[in-house]
CSV table of C-alpha atoms and ligand atoms in Angstrom, one decimal:
chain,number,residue,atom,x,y,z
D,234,UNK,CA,0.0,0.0,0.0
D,235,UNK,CA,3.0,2.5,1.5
D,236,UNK,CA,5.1,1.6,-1.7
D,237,UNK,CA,2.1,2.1,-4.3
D,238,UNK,CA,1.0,5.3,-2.8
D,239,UNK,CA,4.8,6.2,-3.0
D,240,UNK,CA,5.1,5.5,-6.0
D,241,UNK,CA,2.1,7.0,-7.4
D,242,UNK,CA,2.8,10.1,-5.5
D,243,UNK,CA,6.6,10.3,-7.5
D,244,UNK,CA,4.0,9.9,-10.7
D,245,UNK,CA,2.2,12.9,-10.1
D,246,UNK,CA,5.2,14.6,-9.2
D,247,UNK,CA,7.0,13.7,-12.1
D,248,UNK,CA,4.3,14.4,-14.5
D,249,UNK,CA,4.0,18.0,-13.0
D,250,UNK,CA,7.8,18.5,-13.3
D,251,UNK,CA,7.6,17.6,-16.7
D,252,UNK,CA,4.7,19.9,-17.6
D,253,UNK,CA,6.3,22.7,-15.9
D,254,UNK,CA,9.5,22.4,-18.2
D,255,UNK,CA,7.2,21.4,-20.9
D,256,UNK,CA,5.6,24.6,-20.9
D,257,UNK,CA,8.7,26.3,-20.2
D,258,UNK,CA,10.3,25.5,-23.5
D,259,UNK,CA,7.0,25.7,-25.3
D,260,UNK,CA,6.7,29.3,-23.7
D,261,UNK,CA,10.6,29.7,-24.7
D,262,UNK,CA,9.7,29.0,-28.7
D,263,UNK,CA,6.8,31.5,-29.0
D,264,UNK,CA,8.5,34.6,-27.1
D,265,UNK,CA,11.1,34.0,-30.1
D,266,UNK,CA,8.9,35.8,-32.4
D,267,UNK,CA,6.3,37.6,-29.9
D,268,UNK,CA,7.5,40.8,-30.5
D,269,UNK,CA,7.9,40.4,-34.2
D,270,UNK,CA,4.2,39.2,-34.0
D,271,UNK,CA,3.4,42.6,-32.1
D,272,UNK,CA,2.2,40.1,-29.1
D,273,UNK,CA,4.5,42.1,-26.6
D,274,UNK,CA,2.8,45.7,-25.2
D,275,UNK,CA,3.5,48.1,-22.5
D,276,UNK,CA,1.0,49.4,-19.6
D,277,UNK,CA,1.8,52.8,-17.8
D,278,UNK,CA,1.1,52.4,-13.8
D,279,UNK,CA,0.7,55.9,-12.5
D,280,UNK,CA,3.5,56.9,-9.1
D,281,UNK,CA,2.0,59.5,-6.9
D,282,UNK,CA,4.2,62.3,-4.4
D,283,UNK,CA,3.6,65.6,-2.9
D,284,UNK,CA,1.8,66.2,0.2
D,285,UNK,CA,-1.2,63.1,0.9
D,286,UNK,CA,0.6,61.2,-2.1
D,287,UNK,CA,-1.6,63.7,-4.4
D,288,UNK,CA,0.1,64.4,-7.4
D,289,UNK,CA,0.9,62.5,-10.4
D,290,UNK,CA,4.8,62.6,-10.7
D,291,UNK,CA,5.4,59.9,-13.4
D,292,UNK,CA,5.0,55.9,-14.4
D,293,UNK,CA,6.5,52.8,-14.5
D,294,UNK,CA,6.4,50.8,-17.7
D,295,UNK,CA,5.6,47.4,-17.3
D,296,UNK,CA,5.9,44.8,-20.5
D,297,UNK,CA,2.7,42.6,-21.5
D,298,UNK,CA,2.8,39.3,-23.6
D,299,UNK,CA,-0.5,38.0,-24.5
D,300,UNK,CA,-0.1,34.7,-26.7
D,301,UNK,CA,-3.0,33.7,-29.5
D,302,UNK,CA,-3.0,30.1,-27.7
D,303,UNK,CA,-1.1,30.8,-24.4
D,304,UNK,CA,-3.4,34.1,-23.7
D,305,UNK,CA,-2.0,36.5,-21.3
D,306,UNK,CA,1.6,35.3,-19.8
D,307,UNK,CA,2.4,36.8,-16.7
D,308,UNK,CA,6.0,39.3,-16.7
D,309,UNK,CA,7.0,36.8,-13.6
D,310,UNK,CA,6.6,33.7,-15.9
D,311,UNK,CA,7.9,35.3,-19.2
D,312,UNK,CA,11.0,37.7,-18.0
D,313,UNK,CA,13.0,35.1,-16.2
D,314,UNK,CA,12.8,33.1,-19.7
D,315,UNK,CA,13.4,36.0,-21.8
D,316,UNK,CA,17.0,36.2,-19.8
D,317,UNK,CA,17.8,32.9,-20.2
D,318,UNK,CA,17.5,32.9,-23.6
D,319,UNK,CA,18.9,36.7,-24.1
D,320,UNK,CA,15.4,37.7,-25.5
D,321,UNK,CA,15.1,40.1,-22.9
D,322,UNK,CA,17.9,42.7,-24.7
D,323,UNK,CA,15.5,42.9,-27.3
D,324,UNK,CA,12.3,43.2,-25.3
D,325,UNK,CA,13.8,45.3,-22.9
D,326,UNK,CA,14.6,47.9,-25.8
D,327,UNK,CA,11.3,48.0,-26.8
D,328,UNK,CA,9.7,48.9,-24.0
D,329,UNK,CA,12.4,51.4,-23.3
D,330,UNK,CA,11.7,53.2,-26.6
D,331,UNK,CA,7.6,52.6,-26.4
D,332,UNK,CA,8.3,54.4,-22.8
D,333,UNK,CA,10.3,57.1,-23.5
D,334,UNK,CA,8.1,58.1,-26.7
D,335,UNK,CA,4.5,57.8,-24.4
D,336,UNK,CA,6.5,60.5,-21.8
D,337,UNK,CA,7.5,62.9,-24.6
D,338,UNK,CA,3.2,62.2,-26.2
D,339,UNK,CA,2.1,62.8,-22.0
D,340,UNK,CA,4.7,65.6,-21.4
D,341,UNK,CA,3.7,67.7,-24.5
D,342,UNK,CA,-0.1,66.7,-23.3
D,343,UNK,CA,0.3,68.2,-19.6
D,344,UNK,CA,3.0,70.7,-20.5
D,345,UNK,CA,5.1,69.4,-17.4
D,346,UNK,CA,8.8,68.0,-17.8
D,347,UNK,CA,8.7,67.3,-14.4
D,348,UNK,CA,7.2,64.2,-15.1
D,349,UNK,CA,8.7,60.9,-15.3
D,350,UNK,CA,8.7,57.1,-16.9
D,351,UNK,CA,10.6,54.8,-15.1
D,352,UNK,CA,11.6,51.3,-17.0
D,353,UNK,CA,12.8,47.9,-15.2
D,354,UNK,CA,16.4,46.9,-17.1
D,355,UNK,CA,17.5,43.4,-16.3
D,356,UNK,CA,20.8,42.7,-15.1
D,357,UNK,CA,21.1,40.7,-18.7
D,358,UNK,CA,21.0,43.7,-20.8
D,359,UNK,CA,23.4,45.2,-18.5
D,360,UNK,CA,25.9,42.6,-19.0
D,361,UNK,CA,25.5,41.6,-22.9
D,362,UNK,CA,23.7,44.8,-24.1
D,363,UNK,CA,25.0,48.6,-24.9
D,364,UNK,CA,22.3,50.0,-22.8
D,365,UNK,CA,24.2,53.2,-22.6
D,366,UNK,CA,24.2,53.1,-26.6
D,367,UNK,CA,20.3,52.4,-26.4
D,368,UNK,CA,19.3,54.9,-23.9
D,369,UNK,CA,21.3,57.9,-25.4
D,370,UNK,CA,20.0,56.9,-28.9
D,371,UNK,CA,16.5,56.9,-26.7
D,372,UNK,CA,17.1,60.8,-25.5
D,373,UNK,CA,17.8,62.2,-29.0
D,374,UNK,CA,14.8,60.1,-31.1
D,375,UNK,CA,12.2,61.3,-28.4
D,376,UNK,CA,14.4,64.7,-27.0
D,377,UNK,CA,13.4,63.9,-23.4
D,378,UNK,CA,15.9,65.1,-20.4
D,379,UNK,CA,17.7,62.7,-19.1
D,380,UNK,CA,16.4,63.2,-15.8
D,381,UNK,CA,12.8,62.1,-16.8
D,382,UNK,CA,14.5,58.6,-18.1
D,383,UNK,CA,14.3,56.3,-14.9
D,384,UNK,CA,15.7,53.3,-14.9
D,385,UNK,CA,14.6,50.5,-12.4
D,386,UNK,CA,17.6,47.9,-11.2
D,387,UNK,CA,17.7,45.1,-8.7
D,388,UNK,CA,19.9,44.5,-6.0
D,389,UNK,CA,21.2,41.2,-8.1
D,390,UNK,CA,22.8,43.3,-11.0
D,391,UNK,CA,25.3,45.7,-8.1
D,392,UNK,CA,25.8,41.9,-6.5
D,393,UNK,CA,27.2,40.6,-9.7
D,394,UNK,CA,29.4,43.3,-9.5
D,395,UNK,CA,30.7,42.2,-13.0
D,396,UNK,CA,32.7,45.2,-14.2
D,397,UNK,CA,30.6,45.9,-17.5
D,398,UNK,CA,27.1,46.2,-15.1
D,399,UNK,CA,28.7,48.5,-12.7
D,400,UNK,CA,30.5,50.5,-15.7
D,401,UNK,CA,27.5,51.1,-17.3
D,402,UNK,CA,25.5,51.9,-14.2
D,403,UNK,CA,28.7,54.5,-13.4
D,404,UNK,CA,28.5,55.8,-17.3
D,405,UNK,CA,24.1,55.8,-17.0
D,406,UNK,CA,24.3,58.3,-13.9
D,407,UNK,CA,26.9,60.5,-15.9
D,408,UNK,CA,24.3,60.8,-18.4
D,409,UNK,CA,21.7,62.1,-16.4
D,410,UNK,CA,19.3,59.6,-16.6
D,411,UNK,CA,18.2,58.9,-12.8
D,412,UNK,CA,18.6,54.8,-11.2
D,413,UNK,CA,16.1,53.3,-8.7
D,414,UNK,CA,17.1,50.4,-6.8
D,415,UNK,CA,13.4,47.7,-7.5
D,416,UNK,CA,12.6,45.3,-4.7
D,417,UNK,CA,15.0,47.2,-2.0
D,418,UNK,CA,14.7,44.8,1.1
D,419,UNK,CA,14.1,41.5,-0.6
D,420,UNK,CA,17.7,40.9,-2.0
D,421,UNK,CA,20.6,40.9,0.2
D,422,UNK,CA,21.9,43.1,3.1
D,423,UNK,CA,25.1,44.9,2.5
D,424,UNK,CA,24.6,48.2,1.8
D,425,UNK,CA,28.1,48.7,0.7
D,426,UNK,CA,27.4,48.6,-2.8
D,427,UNK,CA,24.6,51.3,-2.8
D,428,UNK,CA,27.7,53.8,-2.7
D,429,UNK,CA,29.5,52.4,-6.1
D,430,UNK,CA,27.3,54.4,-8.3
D,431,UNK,CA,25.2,57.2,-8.7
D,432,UNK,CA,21.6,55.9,-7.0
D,433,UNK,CA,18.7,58.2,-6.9
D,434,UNK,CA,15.6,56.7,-5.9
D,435,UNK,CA,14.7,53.4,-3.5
D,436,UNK,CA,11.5,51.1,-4.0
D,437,UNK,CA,10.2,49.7,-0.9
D,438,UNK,CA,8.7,45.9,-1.8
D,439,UNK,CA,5.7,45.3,-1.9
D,440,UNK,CA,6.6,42.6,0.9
D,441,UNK,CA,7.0,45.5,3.5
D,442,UNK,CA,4.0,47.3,2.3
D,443,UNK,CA,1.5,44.6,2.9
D,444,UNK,CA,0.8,44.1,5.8
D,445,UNK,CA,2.3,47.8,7.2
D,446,UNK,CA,-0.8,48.8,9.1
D,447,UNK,CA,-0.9,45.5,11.1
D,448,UNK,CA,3.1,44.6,11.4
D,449,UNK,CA,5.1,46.4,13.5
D,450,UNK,CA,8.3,45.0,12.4
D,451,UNK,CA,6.8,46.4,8.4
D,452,UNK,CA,6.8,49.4,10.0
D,453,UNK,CA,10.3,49.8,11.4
D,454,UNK,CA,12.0,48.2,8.5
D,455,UNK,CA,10.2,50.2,6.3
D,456,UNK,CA,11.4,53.1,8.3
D,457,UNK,CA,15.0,52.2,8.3
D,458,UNK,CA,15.1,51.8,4.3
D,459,UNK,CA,13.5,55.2,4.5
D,460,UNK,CA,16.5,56.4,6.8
D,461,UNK,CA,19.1,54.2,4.4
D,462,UNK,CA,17.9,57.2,1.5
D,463,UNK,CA,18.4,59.9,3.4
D,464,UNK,CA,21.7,58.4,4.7
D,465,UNK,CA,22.2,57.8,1.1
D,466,UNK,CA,21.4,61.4,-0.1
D,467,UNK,CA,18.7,59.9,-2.5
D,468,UNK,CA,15.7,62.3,-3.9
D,469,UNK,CA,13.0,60.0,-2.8
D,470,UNK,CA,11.8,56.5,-2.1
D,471,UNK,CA,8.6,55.1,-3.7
D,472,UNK,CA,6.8,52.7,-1.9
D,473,UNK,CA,5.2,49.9,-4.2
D,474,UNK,CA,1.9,47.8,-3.9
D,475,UNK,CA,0.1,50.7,-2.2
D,476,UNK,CA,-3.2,49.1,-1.8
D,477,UNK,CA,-5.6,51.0,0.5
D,478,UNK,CA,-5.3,54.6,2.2
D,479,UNK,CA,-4.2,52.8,5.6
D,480,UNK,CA,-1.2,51.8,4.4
D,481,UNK,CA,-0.7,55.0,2.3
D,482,UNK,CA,-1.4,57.0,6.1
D,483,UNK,CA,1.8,55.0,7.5
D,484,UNK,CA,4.1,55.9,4.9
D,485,UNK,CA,3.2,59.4,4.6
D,486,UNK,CA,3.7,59.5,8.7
D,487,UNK,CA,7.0,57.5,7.7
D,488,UNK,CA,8.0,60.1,5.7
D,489,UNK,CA,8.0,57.9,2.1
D,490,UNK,CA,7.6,60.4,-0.5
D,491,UNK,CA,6.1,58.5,-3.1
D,492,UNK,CA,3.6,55.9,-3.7
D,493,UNK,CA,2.8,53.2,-6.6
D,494,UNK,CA,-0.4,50.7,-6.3
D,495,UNK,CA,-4.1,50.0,-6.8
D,496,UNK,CA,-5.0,52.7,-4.9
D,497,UNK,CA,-3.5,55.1,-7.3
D,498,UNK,CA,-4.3,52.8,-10.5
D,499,UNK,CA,-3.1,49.9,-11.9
D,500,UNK,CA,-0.9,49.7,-14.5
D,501,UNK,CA,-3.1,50.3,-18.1
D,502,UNK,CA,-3.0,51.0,-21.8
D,503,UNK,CA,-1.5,53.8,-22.6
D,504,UNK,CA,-5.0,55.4,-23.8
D,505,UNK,CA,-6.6,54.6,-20.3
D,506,UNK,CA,-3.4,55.7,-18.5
D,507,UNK,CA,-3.5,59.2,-20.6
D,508,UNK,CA,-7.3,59.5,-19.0
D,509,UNK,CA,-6.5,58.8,-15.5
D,510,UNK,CA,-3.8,61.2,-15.7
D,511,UNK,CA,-6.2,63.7,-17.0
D,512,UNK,CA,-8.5,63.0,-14.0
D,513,UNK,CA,-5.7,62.9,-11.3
D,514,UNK,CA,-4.2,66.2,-12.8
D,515,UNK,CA,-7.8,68.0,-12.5
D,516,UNK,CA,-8.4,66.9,-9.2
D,517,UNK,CA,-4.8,68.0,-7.6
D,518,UNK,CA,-5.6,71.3,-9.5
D,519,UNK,CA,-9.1,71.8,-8.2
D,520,UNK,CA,-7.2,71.2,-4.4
D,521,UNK,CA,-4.6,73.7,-5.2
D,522,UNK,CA,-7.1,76.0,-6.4
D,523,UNK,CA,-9.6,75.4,-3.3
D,524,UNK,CA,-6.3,76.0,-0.9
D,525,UNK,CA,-5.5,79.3,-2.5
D,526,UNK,CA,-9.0,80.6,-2.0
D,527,UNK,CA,-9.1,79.6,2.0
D,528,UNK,CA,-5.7,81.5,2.5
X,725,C2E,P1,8.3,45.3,-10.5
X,725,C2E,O1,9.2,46.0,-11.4
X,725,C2E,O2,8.6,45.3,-9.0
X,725,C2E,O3,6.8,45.9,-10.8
X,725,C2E,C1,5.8,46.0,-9.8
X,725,C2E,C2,4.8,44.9,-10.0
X,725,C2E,O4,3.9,45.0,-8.9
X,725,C2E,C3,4.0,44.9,-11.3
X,725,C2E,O5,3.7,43.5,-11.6
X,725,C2E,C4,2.7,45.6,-10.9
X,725,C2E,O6,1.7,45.3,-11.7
X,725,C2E,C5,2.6,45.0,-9.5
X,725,C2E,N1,1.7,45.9,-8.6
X,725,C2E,C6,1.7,47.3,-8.7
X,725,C2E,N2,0.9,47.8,-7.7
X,725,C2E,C7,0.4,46.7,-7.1
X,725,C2E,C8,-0.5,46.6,-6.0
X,725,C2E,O7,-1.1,47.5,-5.4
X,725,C2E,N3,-0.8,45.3,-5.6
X,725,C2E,C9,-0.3,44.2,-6.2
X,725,C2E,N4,-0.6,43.0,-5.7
X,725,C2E,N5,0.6,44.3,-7.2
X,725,C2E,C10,0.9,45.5,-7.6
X,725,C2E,P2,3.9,43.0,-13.1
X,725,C2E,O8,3.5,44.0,-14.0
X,725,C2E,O9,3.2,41.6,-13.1
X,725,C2E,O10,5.5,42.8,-13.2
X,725,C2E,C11,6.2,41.9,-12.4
X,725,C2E,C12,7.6,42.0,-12.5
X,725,C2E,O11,8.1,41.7,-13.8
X,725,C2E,C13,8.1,43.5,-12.3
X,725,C2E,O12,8.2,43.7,-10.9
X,725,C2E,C14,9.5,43.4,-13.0
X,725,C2E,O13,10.4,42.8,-12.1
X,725,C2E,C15,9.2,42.5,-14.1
X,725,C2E,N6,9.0,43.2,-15.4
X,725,C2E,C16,7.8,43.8,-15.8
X,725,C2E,N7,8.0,44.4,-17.0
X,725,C2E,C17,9.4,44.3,-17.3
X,725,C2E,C18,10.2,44.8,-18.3
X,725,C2E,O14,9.8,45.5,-19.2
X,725,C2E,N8,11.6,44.5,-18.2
X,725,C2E,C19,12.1,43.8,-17.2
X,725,C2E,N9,13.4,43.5,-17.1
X,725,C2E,N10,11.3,43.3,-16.2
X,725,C2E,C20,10.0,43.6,-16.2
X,726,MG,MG1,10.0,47.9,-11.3
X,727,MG,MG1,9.4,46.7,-7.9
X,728,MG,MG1,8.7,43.8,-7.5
């Protein structure tokens, strides 16, 4: 009995091992030709800042892959493979580009350069890919500053500490464009290697956010990244998965300055982004406006 349940347990497992590479490779094969096929598309998730997390300051970029057959594949299913297979230099251009050309569209649209887009690079194009060549060539097709370029690392690529990464990552701050650290907290602890380059802006997980009205320990460590910026001399840390106004409460009594989540919007077309924009623009306007007249 013992040895057929055993065995019929390794079945299952086995079978479930082999689907899960099975789909891998299969999911490998079509993001070969996904973006040739126009199957890859960017969404624009608003980042809020100002006093009560108010105003609209800029966007992250996030890539999309919906499949004919596959429908859509989640970024945390398809990215990883994209790196593996060095897709992800190609991928991670085009969002770049389809970015930077949305800020210049939103920028002419709400007459404010003081917005921002701010685009996750993987630690793969760092190391195999001229981004510096990509984002310069970026700049000059769409004349954005360099400043409203942000570029979203993770702790793994200053880890590597391969010499082309940290090069380009040295050569990226010379050119203006402004680095934020993705994920701060979840990789490792030294904080040695936040001084080898020019860093600008720290993103508090999600994990931390969570459960911040409830966990005390959320709280404090969410306080002492906060403290790690200013120790840092950073312009800002953005808080991510901001889900309701309880957690968006702490951080502002925290003193995060900006906020990305639900609460604000989640991420969309470009078309619905440009709308919600529109709305969040009129309503920090109509405040400003009502503050004036009770002074
Ligand atoms: P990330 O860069 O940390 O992006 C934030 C993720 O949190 C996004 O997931 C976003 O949709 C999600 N999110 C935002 N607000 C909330 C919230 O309030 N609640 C919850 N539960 N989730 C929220 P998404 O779009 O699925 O992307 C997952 C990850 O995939 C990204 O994490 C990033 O690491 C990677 N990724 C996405 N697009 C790209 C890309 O163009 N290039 C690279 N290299 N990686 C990308
Ligand atoms: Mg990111
Ligand atoms: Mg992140
Ligand atoms: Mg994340």
């Amino acid at each position: 009995q013992a040895k057929a349940e055993g065995r019929a347990t390794f079945a299952v497992y086995d079978a479930s091992m082999h689907d899960q590479v099975a789909r891998r490779l299969e999911l490998a094969d079509a993001l070969r030709g996904a973006l040739d096929r126009a199957e890859i598309s960017v969404v624009f998730q608003p980042i809020r800042g100002g006093a009560g997390f108010a105003d609209l300051v800029g966007w992250e970029a996030l890539a999309r892959w919906t499949h004919p057959d596959f429908g859509p594949v989640s970024p945390v299913e398809f990215v990883p493979i994209a790196e593996d297979t060095g897709l992800i230099v190609d991928i991670g251009a085009f969002v770049m580009r389809r970015a930077a050309r949305q800020l210049a569209d939103w920028q002419r649209l709400f007459g404010s350069q003081a917005l921002h887009v701010s685009v996750n690079v993987s630690s793969v194009q760092l190391m195999r890919d001229d981004v510096c060549g990509l984002v310069a060539g970026v700049l000059e097709e769409t004349g954005l500053e360099p400043h409203s370029l942000w570029l979203e690392i993770t702790e793994s690529v200053v880890l590597d500490r391969t010499d082309m990464a940290l090069q380009a990552l040295v050569q990226l701050g010379e050119m203006g464009v402004k680095l934020a650290l993705d994920d701060f907290g979840t990789g490792y602890s030294s904080l040695s290697y936040l001084k080898d380059f020019d860093l600008h802006v720290l993103k508090v997980d999600r994990a931390f956010v969570r459960n911040l009205a409830a966990d005390r320990r959320d709280q404090d460590l969410t306080k002492a990244m906060i403290d790690v910026a200013a120790a840092l001399r950073l312009e800002g840390v953005v808080a991510e998965g901001v889900e309701d106004e309880e957690q968006a409460a702490f951080l502002l009594e925290l003193g995060c300055s900006m906020a990305q989540g639900w609460l604000y919007g989640k991420p969309l077309p470009a078309e619905e982004a440009t709308e919600a924009a529109r709305e969040t623009l009129r309503q920090s306007e109509a405040a400003a406006r009502a503050a004036l007249l009770r002074t």
